Short mmCIF file of C-alpha atoms and ligand atoms in Angstrom, two decimals:
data_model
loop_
_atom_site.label_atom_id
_atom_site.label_comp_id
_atom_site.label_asym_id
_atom_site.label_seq_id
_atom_site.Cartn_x
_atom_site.Cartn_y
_atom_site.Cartn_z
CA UNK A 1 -1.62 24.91 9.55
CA UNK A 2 0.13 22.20 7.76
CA UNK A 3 -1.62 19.17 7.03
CA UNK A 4 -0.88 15.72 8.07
CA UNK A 5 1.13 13.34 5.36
CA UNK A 6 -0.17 10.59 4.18
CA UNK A 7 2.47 8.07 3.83
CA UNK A 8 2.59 5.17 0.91
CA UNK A 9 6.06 4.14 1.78
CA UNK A 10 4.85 3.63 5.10
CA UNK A 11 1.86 1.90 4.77
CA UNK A 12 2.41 -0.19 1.97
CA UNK A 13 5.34 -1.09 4.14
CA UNK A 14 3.07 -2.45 6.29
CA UNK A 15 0.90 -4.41 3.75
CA UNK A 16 4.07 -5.73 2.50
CA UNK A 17 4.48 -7.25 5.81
CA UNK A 18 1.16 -8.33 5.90
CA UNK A 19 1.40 -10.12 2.53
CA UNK A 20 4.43 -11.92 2.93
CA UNK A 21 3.41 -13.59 6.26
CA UNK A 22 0.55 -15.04 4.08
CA UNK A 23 2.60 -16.35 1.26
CA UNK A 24 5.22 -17.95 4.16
CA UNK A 25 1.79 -19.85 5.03
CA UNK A 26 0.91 -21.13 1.85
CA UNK A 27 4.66 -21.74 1.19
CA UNK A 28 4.38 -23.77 4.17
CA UNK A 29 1.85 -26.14 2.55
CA UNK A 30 4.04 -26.17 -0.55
CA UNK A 31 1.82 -23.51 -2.29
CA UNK A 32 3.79 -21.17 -4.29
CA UNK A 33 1.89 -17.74 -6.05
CA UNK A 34 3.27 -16.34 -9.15
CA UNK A 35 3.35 -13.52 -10.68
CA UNK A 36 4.53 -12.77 -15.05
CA UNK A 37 5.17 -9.46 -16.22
CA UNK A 38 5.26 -9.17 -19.76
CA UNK A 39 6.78 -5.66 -21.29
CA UNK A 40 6.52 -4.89 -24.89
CA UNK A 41 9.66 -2.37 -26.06
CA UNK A 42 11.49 0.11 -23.64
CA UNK A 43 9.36 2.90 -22.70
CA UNK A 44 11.53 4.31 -19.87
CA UNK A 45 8.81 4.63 -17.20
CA UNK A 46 7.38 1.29 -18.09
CA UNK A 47 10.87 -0.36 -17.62
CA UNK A 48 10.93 0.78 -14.26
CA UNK A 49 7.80 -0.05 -13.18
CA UNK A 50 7.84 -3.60 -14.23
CA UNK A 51 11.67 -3.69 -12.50
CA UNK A 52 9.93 -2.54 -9.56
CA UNK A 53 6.62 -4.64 -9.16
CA UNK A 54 8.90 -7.78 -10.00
CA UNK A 55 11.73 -6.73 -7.02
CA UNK A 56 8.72 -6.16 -4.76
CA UNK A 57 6.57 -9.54 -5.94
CA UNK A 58 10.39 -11.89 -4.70
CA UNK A 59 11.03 -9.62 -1.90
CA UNK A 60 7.09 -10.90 -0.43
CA UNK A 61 8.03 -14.47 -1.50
CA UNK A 62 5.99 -14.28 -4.50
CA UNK A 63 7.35 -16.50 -7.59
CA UNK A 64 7.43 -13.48 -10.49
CA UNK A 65 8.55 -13.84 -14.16
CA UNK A 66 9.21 -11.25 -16.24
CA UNK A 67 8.69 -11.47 -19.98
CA UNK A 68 10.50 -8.86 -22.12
CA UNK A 69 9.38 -8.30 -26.07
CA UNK A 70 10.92 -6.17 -28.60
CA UNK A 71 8.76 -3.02 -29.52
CA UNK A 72 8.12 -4.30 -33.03
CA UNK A 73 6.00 -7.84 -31.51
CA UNK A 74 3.00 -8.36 -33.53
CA UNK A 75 0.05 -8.13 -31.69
CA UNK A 76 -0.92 -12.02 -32.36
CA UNK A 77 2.29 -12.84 -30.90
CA UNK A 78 1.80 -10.88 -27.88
CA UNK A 79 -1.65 -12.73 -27.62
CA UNK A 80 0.10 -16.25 -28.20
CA UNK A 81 2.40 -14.85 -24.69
CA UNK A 82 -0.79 -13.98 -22.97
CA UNK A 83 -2.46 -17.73 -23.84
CA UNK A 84 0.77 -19.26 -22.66
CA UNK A 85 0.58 -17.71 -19.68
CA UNK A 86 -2.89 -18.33 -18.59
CA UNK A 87 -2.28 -22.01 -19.42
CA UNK A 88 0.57 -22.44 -17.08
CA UNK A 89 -0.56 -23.45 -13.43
CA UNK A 90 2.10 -21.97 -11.73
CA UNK A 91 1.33 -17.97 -13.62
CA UNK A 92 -1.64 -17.07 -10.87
CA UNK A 93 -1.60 -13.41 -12.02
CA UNK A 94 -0.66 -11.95 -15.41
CA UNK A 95 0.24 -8.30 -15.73
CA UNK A 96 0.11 -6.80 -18.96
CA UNK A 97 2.13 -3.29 -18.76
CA UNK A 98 0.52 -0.44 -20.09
CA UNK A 99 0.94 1.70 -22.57
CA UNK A 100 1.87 -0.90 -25.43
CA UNK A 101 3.56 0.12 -28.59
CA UNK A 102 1.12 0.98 -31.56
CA UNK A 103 -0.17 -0.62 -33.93
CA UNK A 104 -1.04 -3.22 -30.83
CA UNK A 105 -4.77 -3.02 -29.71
CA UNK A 106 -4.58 -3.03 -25.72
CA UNK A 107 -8.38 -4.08 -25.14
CA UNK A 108 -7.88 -7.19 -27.46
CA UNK A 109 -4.86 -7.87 -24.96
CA UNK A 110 -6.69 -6.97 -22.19
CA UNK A 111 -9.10 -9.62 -23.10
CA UNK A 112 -7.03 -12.18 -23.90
CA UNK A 113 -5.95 -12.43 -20.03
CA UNK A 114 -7.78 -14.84 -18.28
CA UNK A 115 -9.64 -13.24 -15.93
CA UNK A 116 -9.16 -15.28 -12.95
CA UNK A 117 -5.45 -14.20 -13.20
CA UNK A 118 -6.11 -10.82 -14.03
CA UNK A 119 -4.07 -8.86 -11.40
CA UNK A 120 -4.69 -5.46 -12.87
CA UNK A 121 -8.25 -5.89 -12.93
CA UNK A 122 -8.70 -4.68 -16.43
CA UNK A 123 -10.52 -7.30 -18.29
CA UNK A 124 -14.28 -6.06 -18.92
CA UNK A 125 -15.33 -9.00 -16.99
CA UNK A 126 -13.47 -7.46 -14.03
CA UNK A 127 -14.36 -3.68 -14.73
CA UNK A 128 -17.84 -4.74 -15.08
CA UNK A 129 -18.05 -7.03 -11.33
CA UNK A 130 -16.72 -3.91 -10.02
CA UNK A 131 -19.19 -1.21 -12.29
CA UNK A 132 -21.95 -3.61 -10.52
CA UNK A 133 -20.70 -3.44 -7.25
CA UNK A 134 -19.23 -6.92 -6.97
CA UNK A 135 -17.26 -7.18 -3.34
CA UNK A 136 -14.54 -9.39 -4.21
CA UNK A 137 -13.83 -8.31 -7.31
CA UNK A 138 -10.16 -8.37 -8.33
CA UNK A 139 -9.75 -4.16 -8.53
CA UNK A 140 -7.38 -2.34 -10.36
CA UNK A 141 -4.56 -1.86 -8.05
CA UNK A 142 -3.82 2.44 -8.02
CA UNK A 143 -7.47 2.73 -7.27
CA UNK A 144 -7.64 -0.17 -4.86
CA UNK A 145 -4.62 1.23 -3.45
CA UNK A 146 -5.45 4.56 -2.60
CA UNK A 147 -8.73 2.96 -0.81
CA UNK A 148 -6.32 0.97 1.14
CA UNK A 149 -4.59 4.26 2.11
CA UNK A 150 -7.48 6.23 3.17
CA UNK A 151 -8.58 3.59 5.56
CA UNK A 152 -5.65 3.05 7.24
CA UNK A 153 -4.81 6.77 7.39
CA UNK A 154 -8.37 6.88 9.61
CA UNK A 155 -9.98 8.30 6.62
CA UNK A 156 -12.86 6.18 5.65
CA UNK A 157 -14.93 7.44 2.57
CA UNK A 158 -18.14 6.05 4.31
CA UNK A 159 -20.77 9.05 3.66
CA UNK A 160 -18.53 12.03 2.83
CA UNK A 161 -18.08 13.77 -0.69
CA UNK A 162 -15.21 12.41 -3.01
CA UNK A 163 -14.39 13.89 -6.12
CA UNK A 164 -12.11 12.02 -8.46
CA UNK A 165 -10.57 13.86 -10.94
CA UNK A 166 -9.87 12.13 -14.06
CA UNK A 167 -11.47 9.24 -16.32
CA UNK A 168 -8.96 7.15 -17.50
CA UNK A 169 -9.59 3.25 -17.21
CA UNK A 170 -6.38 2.85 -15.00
CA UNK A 171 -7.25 5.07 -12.21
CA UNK A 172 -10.27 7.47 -12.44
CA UNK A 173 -13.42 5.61 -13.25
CA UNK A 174 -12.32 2.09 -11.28
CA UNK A 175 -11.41 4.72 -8.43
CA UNK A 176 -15.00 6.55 -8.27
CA UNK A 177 -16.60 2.56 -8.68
CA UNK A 178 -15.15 1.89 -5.39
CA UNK A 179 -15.60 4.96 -3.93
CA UNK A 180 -19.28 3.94 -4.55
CA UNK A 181 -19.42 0.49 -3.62
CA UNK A 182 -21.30 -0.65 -0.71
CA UNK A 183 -19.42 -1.96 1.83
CA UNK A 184 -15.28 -1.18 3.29
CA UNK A 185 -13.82 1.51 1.67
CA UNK A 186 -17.03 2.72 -0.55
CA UNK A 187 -20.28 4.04 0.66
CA UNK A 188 -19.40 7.94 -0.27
CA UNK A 189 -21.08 10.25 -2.57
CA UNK A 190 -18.72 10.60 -5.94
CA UNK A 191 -18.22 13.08 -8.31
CA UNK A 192 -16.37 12.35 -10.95
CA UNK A 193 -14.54 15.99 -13.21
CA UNK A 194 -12.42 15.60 -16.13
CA UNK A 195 -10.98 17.30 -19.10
CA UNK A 196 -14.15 19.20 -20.05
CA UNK A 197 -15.33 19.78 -16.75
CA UNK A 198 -16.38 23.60 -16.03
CA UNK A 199 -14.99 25.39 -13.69
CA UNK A 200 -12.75 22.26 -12.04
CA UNK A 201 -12.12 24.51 -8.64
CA UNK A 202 -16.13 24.97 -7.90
CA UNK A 203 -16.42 21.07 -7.89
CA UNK A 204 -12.87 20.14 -6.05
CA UNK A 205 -13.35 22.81 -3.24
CA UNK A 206 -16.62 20.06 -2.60
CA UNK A 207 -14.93 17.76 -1.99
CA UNK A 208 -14.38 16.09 1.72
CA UNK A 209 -12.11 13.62 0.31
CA UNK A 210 -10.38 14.94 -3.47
CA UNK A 211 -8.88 12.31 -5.42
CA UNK A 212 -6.67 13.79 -8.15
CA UNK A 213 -5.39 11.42 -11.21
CA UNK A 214 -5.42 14.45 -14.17
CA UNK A 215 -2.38 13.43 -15.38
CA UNK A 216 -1.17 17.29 -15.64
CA UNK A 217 1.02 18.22 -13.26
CA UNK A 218 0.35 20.25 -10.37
CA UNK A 219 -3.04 21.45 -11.54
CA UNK A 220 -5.02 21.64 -8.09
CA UNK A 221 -3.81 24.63 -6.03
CA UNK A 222 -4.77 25.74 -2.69
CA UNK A 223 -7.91 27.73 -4.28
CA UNK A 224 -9.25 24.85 -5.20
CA UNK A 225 -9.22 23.09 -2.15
CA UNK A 226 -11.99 22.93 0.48
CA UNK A 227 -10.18 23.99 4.15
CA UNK A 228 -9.56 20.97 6.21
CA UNK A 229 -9.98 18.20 3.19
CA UNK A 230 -8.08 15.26 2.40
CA UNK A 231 -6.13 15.29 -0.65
CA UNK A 232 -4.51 12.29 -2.53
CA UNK A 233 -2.15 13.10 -5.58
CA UNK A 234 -2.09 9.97 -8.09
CA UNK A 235 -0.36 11.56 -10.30
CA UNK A 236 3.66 11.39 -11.66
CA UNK A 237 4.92 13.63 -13.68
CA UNK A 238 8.54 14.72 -14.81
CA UNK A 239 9.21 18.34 -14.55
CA UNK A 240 12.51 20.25 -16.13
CA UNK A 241 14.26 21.87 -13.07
CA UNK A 242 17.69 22.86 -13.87
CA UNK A 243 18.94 22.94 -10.67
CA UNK A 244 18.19 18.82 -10.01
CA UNK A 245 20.68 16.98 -10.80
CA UNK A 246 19.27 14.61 -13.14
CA UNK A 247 17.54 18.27 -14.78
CA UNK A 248 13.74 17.38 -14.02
CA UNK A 249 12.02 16.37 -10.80
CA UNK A 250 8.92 14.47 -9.77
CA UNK A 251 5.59 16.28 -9.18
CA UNK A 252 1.98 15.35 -8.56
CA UNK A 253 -0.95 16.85 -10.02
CA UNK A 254 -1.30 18.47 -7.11
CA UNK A 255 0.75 21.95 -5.89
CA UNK A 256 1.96 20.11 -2.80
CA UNK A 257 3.70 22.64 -0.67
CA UNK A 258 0.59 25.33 -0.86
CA UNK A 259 -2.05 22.66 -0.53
CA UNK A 260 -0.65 21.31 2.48
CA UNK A 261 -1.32 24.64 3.74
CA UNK A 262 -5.16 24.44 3.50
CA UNK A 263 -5.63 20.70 3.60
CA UNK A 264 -6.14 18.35 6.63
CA UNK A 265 -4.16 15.67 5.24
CA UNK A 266 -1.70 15.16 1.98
CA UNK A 267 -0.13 12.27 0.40
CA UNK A 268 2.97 13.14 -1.01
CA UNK A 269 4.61 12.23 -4.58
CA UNK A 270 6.22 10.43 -4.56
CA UNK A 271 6.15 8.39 -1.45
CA UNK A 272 2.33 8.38 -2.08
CA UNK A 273 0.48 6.46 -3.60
CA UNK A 274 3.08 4.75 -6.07
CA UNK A 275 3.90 2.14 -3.65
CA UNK A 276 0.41 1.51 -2.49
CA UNK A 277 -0.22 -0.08 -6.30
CA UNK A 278 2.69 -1.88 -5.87
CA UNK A 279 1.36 -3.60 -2.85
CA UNK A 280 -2.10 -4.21 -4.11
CA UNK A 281 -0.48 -5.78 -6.90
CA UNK A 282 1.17 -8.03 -4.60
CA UNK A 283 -2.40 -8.79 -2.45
CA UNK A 284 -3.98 -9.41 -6.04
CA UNK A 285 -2.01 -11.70 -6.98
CA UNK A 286 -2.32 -14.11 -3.34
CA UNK A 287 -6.26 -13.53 -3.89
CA UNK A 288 -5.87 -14.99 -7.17
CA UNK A 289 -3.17 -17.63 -7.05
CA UNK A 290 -5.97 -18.85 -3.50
CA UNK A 291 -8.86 -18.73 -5.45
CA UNK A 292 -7.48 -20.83 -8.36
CA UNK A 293 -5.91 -23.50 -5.80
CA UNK A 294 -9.39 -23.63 -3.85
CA UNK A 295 -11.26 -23.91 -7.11
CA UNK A 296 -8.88 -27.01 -7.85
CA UNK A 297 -9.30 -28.09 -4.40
CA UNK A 298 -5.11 -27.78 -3.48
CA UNK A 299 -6.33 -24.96 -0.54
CA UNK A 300 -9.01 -26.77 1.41
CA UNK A 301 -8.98 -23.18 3.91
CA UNK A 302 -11.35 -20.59 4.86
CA UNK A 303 -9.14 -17.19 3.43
CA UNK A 304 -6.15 -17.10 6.01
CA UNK A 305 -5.30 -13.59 4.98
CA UNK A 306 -4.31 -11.06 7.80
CA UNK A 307 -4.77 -8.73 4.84
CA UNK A 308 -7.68 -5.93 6.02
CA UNK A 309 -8.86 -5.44 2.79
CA UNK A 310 -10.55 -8.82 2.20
CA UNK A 311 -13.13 -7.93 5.21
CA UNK A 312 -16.06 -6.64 4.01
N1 GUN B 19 0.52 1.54 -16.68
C1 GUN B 19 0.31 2.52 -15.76
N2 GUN B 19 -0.30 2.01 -14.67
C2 GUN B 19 -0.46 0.69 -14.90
C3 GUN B 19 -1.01 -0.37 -14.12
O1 GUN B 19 -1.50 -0.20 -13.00
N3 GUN B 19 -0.99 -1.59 -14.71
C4 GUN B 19 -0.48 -1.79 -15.94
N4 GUN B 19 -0.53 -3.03 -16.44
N5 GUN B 19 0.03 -0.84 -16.69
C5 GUN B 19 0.05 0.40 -16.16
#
């Protein structure tokens, strides 16, 4: 039987929705959030990404900047950017795009950020609120994403047995932190596998929920998949196929068309899980541009959001 798909598009469609009806609000009592990008040099994917998180940030009513540096920007430069931002009252989240150019040290950036603005949820403040179990938390926004999606695919993590595959700071460990937290969206039983995990299909065929974010593509087949689980792919990954027209296509790090076959629900790459960090990014950045205008007393308002994820 083929499982059911899990749709990104669609649901971050919805939080979208949700998100711009709560920035018409504040734009009603002349509040305005913003969002900065800042890009340093032209890695292809990277380009995109930032195109598309500043397209989606205007089309919610958000005020976004983006701030383009050559690939040769000294990393004290970069830094002087990231003070400038977190000085200016109307930048309420900052969003450093990753990977940046060598010889740049990304945690010194990744510092730098204030972390009241930061949107990504990097900053070790932020990674450690969330490593203690911190509720409100800003969380980085793949991981918080895919929570997001779970839930409102009727798939609630509460007491079943994720496995995350992968470590990386982006996705994999902030994912399985979640996972963990008490409270919405958390409360499962993680296990986390990785590069030198043993025998990777023994621990994914565990899993109620698997969580895949290896970074290789299509590595979890059908095998390795326990019958009626659901699977989300988090990965993106460019694939030579001569017969596309462009000569590659996407895939996840999951082999989607026999996996469907075994599992009781699929996201899909893309379509996935891509625009569910989009939309986080988006919620982020109302939760912090509201917490900075309470703190200054300019929102004088218990949260108005409609936005699910702020219940607890
Ligand atoms: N590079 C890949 N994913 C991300 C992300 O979520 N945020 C940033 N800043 N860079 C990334």
């Amino acid at each position: 039987m083929s499982a059911d798909l899990i749709s990104g598009t669609e649901t971050a469609r919805v939080l979208r929705a949700e998100i711009a009806e709560r920035v018409a609000r504040l734009r009603g009592q002349g509040l305005v959030p913003g969002l900065a990008t800042v890009l340093v040099g032209t890695n292809p994917a990277s380009e995109i990404y930032v195109r598309m998180k500043g397209r989606a940030a205007g089309e919610v009513g958000l005020e976004s900047r983006q701030i383009t540096l050559p690939e040769d920007t000294a990393e004290a430069e970069l830094l002087g950017v990231v003070a400038g931002l977190n000085a200016d009252p109307r930048v309420h989240g900052i969003l450093v795009q990753l990977p940046l150019p060598a010889p740049i040290r990304e945690p010194r950036v990744l510092e730098a950020v204030d972390p009241g603005k930061d949107v990504d949820g990097f900053h070790p403040l932020n990674m450690g609120r969330l490593a203690a179990g911190d509720p409100d938390v800003l969380a980085p926004c793949t991981p918080a994403g895919v929570i997001e999606l779970l839930l409102r695919a009727g798939h609630d993590p509460a007491g079943k047995h994720a496995v995350v595959v992968g470590r990386s700071n982006i996705v994999g460990r902030p994912m399985a932190l979640l996972l963990l937290r008490k409270g919405r969206g958390g409360n499962a039983t993680v296990t986390v596998a990785h590069s030198h995990t043993r025998d990777l299909g023994a621990i994914t065929r565990l899993a109620d929920i698997l969580i895949v974010a290896a970074g290789r593509p299509e590595v979890v087949r059908a095998g390795m998949v326990k019958p009626g689980a659901v699977v989300i792919d988090v990965g993106v990954n460019r694939v030579d196929d001569p017969a596309a027209e462009r000569g590659y296509r996407v895939v996840g790090d999951v082999a989607f068309a026999e996996v469907r076959e075994v599992a009781a629900a699929i996201s899909p790459v893309p379509g996935g899980v891509g625009p569910m960090t989009i939309a986080m990014l988006l919620h982020n950045t109302v939760r912090a541009a509201e917490r900075q205008w309470r703190a200054t007393g300019l929102l004088v308002t218990e949260s108005v959001t409609p936005v699910r994820s702020e219940a607890s």
